[in-house]
Short mmCIF file of C-alpha atoms in Angstrom, two decimals:
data_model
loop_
_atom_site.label_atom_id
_atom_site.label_comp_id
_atom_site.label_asym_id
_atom_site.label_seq_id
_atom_site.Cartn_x
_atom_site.Cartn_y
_atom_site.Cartn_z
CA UNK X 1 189.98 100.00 76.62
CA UNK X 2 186.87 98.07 75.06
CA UNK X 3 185.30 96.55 78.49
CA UNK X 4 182.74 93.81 78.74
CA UNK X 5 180.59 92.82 81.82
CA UNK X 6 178.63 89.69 82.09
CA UNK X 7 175.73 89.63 84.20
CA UNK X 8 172.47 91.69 84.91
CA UNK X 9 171.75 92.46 88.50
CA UNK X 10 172.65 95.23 90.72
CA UNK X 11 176.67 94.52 91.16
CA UNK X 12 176.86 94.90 87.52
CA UNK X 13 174.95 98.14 87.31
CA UNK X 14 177.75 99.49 89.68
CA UNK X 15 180.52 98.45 88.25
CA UNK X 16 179.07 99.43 84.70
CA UNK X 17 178.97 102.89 86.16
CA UNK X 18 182.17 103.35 87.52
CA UNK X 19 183.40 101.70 84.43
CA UNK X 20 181.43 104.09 82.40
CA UNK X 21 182.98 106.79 84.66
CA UNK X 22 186.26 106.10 83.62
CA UNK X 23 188.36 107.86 81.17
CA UNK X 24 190.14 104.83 80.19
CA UNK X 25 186.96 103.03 79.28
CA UNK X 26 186.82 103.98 75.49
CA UNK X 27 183.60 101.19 74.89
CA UNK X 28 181.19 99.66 77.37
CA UNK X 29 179.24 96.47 76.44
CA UNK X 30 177.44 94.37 79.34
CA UNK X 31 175.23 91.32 78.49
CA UNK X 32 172.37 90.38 78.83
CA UNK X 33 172.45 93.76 81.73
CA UNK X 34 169.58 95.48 82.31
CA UNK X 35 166.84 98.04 82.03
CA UNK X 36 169.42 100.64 83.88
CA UNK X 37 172.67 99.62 82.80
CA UNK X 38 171.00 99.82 79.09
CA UNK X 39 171.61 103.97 80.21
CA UNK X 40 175.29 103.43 80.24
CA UNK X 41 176.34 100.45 78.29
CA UNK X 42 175.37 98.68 75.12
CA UNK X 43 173.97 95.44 75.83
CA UNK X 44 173.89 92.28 73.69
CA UNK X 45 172.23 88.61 74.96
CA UNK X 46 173.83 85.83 75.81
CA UNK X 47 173.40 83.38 78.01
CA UNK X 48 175.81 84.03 80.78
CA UNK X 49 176.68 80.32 81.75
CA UNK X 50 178.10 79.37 78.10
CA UNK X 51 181.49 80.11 78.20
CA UNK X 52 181.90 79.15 74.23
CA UNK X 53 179.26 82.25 73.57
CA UNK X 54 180.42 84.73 76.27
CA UNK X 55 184.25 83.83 74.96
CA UNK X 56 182.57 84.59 71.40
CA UNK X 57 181.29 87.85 71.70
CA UNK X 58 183.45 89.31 73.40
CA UNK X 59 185.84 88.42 70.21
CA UNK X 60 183.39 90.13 68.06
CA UNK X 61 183.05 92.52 70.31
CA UNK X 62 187.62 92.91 70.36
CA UNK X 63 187.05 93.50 74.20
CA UNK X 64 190.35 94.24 75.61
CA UNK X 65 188.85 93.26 79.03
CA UNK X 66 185.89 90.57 80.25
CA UNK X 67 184.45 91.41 83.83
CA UNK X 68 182.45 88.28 84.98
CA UNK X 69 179.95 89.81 87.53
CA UNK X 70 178.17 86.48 88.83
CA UNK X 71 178.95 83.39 90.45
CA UNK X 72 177.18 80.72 88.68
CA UNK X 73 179.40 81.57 85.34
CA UNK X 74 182.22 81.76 86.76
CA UNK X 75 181.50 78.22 88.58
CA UNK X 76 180.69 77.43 84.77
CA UNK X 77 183.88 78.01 83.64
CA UNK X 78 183.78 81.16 81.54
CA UNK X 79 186.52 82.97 82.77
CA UNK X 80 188.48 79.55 81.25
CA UNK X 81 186.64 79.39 77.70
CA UNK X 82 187.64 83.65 77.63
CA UNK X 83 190.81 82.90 78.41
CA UNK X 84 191.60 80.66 76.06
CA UNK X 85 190.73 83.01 73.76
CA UNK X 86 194.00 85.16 75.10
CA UNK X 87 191.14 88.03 76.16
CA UNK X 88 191.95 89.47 79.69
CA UNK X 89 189.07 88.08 82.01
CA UNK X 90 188.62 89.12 85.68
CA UNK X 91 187.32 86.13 87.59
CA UNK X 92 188.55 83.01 88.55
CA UNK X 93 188.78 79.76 86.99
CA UNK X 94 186.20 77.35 87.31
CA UNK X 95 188.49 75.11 89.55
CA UNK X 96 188.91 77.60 91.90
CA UNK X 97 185.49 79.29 91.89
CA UNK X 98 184.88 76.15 94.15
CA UNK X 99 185.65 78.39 96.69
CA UNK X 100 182.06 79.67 96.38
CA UNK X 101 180.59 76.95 94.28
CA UNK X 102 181.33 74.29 96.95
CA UNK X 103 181.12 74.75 101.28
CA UNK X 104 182.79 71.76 101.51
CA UNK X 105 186.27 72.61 99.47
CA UNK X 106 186.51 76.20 101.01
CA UNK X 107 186.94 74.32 104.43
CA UNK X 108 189.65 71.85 103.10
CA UNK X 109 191.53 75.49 101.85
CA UNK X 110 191.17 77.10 105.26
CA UNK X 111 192.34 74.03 107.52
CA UNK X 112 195.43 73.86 104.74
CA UNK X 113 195.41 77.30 104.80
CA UNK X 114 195.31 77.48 108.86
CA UNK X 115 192.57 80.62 107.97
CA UNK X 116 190.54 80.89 111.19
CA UNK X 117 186.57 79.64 110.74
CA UNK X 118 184.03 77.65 112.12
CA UNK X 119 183.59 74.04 113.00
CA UNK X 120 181.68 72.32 110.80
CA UNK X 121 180.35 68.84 109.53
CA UNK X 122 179.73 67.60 106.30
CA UNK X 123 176.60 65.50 105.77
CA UNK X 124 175.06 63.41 103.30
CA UNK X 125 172.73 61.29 105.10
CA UNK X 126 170.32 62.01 107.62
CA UNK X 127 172.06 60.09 110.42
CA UNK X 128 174.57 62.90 109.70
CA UNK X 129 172.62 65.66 109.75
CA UNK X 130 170.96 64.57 113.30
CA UNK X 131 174.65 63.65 115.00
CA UNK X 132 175.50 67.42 113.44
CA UNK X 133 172.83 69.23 114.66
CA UNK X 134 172.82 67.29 118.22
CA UNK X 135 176.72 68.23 118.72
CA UNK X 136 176.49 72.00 117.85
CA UNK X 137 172.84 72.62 119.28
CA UNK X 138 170.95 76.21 118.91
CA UNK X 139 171.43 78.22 116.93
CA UNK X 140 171.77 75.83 113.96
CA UNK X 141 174.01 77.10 111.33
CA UNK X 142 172.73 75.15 108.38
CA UNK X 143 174.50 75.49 104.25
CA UNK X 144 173.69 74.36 101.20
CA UNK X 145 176.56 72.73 99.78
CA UNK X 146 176.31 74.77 96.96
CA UNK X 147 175.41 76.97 95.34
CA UNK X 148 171.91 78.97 96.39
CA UNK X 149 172.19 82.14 95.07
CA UNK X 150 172.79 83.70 98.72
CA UNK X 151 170.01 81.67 100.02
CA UNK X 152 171.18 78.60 101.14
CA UNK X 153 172.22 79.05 104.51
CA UNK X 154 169.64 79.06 107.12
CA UNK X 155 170.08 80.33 110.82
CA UNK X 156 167.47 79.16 113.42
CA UNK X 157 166.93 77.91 116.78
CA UNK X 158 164.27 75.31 115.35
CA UNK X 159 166.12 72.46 115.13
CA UNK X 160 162.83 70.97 113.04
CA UNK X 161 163.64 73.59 110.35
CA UNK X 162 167.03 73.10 110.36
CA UNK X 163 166.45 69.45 109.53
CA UNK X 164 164.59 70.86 106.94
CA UNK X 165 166.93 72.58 105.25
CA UNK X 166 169.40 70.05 105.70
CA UNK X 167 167.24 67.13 104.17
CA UNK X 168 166.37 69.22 101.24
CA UNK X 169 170.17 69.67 100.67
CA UNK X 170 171.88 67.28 98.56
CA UNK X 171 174.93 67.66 100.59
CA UNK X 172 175.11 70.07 103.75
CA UNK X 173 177.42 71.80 105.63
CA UNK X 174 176.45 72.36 109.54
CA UNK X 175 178.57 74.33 111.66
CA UNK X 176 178.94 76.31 114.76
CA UNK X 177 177.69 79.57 115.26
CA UNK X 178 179.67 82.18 115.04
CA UNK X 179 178.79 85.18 117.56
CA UNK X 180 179.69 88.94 116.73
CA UNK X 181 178.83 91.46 113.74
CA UNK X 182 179.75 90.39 110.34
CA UNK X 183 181.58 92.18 108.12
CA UNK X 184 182.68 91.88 104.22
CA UNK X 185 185.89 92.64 103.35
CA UNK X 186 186.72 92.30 99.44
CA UNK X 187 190.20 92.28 97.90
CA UNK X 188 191.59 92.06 94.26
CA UNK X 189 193.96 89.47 93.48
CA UNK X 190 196.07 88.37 90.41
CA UNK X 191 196.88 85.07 91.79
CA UNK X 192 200.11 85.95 94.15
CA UNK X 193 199.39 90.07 95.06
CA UNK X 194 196.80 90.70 97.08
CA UNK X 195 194.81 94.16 97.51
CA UNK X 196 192.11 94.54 100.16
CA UNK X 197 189.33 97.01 99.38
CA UNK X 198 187.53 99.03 102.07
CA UNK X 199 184.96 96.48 104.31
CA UNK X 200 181.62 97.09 104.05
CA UNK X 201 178.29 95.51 106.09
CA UNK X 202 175.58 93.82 104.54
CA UNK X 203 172.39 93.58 105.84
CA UNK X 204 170.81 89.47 105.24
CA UNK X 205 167.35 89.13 107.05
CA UNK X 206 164.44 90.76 104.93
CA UNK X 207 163.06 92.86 107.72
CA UNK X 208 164.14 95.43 110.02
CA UNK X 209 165.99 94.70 113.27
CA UNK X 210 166.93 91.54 111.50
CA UNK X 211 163.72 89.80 110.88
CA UNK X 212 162.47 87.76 108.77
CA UNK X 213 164.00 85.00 106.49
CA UNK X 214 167.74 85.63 104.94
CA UNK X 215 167.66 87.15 101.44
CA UNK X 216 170.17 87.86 98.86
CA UNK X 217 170.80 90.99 100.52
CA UNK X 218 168.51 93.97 101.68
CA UNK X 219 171.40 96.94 102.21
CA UNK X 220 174.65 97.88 103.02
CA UNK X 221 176.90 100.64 104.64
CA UNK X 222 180.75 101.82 104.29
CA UNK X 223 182.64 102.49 106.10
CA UNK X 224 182.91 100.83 109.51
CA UNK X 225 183.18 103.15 112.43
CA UNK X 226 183.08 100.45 114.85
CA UNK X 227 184.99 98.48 113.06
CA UNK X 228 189.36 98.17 114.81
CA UNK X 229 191.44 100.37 112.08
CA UNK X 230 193.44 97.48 112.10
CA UNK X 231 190.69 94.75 110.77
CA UNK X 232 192.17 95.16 107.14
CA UNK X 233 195.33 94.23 107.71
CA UNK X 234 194.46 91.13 110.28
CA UNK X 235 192.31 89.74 107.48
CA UNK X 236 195.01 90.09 105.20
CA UNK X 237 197.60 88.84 107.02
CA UNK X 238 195.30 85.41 108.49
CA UNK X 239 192.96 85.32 106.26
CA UNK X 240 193.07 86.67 102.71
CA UNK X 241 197.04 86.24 101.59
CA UNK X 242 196.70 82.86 103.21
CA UNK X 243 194.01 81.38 101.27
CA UNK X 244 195.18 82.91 97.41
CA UNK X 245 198.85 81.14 98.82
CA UNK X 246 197.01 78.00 99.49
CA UNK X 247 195.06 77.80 96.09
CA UNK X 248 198.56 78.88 94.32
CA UNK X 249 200.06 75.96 95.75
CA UNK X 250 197.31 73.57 94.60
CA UNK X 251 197.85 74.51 91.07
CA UNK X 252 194.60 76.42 91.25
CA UNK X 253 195.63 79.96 91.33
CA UNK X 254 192.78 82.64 92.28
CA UNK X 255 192.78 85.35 90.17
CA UNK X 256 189.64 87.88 90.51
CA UNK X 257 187.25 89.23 93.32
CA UNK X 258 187.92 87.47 96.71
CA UNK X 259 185.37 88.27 99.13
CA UNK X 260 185.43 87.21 102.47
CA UNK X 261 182.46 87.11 104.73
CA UNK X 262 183.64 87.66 108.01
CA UNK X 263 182.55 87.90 111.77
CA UNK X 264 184.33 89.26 114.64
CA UNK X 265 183.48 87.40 117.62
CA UNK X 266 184.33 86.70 121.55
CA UNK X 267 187.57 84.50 119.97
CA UNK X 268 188.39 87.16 117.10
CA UNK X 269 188.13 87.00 113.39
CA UNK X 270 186.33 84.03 111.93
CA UNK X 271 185.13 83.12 108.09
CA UNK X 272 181.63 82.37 107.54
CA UNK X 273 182.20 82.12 103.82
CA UNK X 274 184.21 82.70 100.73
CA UNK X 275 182.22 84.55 97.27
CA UNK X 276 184.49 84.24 94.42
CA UNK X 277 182.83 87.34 93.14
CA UNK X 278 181.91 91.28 93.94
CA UNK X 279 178.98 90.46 96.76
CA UNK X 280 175.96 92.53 96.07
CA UNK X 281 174.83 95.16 97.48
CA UNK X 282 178.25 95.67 99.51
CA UNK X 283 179.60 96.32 96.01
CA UNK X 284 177.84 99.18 95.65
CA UNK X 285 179.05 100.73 98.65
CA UNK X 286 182.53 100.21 98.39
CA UNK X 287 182.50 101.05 94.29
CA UNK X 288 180.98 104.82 95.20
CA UNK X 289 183.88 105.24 97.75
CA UNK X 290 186.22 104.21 95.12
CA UNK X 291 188.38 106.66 93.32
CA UNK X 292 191.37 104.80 91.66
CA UNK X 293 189.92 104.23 88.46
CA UNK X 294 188.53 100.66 88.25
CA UNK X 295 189.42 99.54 84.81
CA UNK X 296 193.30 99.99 85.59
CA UNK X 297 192.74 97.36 88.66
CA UNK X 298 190.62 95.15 87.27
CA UNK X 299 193.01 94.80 84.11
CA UNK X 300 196.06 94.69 86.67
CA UNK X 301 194.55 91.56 87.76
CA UNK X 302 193.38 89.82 84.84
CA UNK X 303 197.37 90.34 83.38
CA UNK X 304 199.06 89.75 86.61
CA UNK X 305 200.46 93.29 87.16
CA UNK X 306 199.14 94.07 90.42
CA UNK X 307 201.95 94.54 92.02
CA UNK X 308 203.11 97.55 90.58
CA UNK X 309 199.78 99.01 90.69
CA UNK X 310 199.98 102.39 93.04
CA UNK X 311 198.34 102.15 95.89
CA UNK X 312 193.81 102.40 95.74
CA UNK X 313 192.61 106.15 95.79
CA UNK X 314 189.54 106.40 98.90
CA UNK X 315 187.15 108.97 99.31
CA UNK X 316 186.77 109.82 102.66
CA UNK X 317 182.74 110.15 102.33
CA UNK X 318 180.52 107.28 103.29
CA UNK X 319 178.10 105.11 101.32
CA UNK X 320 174.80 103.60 102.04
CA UNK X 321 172.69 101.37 99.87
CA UNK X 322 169.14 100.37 100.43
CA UNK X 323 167.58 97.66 97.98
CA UNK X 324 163.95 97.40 96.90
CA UNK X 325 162.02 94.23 96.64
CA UNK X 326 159.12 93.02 95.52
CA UNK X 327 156.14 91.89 96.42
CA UNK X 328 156.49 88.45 98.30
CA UNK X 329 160.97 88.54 97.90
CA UNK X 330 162.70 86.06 99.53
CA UNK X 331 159.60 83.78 98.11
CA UNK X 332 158.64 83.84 94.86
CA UNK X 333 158.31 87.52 93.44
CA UNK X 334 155.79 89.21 91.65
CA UNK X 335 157.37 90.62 88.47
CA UNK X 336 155.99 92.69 85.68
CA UNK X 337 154.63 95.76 88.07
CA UNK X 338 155.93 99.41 86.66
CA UNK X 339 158.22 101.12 88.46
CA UNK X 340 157.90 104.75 89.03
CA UNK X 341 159.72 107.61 89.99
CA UNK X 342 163.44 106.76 88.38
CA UNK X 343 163.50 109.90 86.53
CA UNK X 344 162.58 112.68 89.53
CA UNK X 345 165.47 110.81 91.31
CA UNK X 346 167.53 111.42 88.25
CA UNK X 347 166.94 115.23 88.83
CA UNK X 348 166.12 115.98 92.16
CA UNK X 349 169.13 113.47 94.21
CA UNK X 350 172.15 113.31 91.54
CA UNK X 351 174.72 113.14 91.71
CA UNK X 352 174.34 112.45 95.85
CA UNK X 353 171.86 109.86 95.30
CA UNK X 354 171.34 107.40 92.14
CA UNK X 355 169.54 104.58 91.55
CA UNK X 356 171.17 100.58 90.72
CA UNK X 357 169.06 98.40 88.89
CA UNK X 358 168.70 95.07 89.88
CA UNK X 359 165.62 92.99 88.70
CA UNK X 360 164.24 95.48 86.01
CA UNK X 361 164.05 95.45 82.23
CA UNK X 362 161.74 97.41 79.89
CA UNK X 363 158.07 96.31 78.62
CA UNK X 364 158.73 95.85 75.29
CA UNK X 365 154.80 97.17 74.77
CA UNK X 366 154.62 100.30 76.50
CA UNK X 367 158.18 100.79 77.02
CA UNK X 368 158.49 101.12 80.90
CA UNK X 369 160.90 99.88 83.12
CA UNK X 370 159.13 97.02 85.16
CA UNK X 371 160.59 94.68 87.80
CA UNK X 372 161.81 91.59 86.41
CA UNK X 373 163.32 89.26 89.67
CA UNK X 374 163.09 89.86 93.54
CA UNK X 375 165.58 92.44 94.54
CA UNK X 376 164.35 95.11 92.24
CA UNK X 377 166.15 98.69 93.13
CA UNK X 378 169.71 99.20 94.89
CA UNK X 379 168.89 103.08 95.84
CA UNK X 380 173.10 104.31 96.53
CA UNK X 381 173.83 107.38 98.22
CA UNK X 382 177.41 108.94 99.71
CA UNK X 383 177.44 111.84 101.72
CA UNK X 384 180.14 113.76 104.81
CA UNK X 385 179.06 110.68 107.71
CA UNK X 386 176.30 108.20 107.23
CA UNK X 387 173.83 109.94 108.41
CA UNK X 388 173.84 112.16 105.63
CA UNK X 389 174.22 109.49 103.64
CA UNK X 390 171.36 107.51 104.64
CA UNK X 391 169.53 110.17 104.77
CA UNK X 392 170.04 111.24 100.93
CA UNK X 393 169.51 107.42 100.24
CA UNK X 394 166.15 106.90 102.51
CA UNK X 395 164.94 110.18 100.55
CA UNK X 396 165.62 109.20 96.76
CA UNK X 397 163.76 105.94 98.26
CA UNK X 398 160.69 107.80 99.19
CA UNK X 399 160.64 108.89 95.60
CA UNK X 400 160.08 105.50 93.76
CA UNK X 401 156.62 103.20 93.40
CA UNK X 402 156.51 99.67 93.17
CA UNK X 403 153.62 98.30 93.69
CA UNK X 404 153.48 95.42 96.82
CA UNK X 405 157.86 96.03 97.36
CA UNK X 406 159.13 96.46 100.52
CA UNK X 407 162.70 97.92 102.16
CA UNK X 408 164.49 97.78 105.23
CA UNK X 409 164.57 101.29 107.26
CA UNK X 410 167.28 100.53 109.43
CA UNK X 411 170.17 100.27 106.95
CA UNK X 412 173.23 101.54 108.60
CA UNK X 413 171.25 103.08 111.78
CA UNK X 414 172.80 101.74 114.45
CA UNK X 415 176.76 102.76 112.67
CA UNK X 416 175.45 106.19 112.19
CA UNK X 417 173.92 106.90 115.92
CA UNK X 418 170.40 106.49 115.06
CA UNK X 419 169.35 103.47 117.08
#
């Protein structure tokens, strides 16, 4: 199978490796990638939101298989302009990407749907916003109608900056908060089959203890050992199956990555949000626990053959990510500093420990890998329990230099019995 994966971040370094991993995988292409996932596939550029070029090369490339990785191409319609091409695409249509792409039409799906979430309000003016934020009070739950590259929802008892937010929103979505941990649950579906993978916890605010502003992402952990063994199949049953039934029935069909953001509070399950798309860096996480071989599901669902797919191989080890940012990330980042240390992580922590690249690509002068965006590094480790795990991933971390970045140290620590 000739694979290709759009996009150049972090989720699509993983799932370039486990594709690369895979004896089924007989080619590898990703565009535009990365600096890392240049080690493992070939890349080519292209500009990721233009379906007519993306549906292009991956003709010239005879990909048997298209993997979109992010959300703003998919919201662009690529996985259509591919499949018009008759090329097996993984991702959903642009129509019902608007699951992520608008907050709005993902809570007209769950009240049709009867999928458990938060109240909400949708504003457009600020006499909305005020009567919002008056009848839910603090904490304000405040969300960019759409798309914000995981940054559009602000949490805050400052009702000033919540107004804020909301203002600078075209369209906003304020809800209710939502008490309890959060937890992302991801399933595979081919439009009508649905198959859950293992849930995973992200980690949001930039700092430890969970300070700081929200960012795309600073961590994540898998599995759950708090979690009720029976989580999966709840979500499933009220949450997941539901909402790809819904979306069938509209004449939108959902075929792709279905993540649901999830927290588990006083009242039980509740959606925060829908991605229409692997989240990063839970993706990481759940990919290293994987062992069914990933091109074989993600092909199942692009031709609509999931249901006789046997069931998904688990390894019983655990998985901990911890992402590097740069200087300044969740504001504007300082890009172009070298980054060090890659290769004696290469030979002192594989295969245990391995690094993801996210924001990197190579100095076309001096040939070194520099950072190149905000989250930087996803440093991925598995090990017995997650204590091993973190630790293996908190070492290979002490290994790499980057000028000005900055981590979380408390990724996972409270799961594993360290805090």
């Amino acid at each position: 199978m000739k694979v290709l994966v759009i996009g150049g971040g972090a989720r699509e370094h993983a799932l370039c490796r486990s594709l690369s991993l895979d004896p089924d995988v007989t080619a590898l292409h990703c565009a535009p990638g990365n600096a890392g996932i240049a080690e493992v596939a070939e890349l080519h550029t292209v500009d990721a939101v233009d379906g007519a070029a993306v549906a292009d090369l991956a003709r010239r490339l005879e990909a048997d298989l298209v993997v979109v990785g992010p959300e703003a191409p998919l919201v662009a319609g690529v996985a259509d302009a591919v499949r018009e091409q008759g090329i097996p695409v993984f991702g959903p249509s642009a129509r019902a990407a608007e699951l992520e792409g608008s907050k709005a039409f993902a809570k007209d799906v769950m009240a049709a749907a009867g999928v458990p979430t938060a109240r909400s309000y949708l504003c457009t003016t600020p006499e909305e916003i005020d009567e919002a934020l008056d009848a839910f009070g603090a904490p304000y739950v405040v969300k960019d109608d759409g798309l914000a590259a995981g940054k559009g929802v602000v949490v805050t008892e400052d009702v000033e900056a919540a107004r804020a937010h909301a203002l600078a929103c075209d369209r906003v979505v304020i809800e209710e908060f939502l008490d309890g941990p959060e937890v992302s649950l991801f399933a595979v579906t081919d439009g009508e089959t649905v198959v859950p993978l293992q849930p995973a916890q992200d980690f949001k605010r930039a700092h430890d203890a969970d300070q700081g502003p929200n960012t795309g992402g600073m961590g994540a952990y898998s599995p759950l050992p708090w979690a009720d063994p029976k989580l999966v199949d709840e979500v499933m049953r009220t949450v997941l199956q539901p909402t790809v039934d819904e979306l069938r029935r509209r004449g939108t069909p959902f075929s792709g990555l279905l993540y649901a953001g999830l927290a588990i509070t006083s009242r039980g399950v509740r959606v925060i949000e829908f991605n229409a798309r692997f989240g990063d860096p839970e993706t990481q996480v759940v990919l290293a626990r994987l062992r069914t071989p990933l091109s074989a599901l993600l092909r199942a669902a692009a031709t609509g053959t999931l249901a006789s797919l046997p069931p998904l191989r688990w390894s019983d080890d655990a998985a901990v990510t911890v992402v590097v940012a740069a200087h300044n990330y969740p504001g504007t980042p300082r890009t172009g500093d070298p980054i060090g240390g890659l290769t004696e992580v290469a030979e002192k922590d594989a295969p245990g420990a391995y690094v993801l690249h996210a924001g990197t690509k190579k100095d076309a002068a001096t040939g070194e890998v520099v950072s190149a965006g905000g989250r930087v590094l996803s440093v991925t480790a598995t090990g017995g329990d997650l204590a091993a795990a973190r630790e293996r991933a908190y070492r290979a971390v002490g290994r790499l230099t980057l000028d000005g970045s900055h981590y979380r140290t408390d990724i996972a620590a409270r799961a594993a019995g360290e805090s």
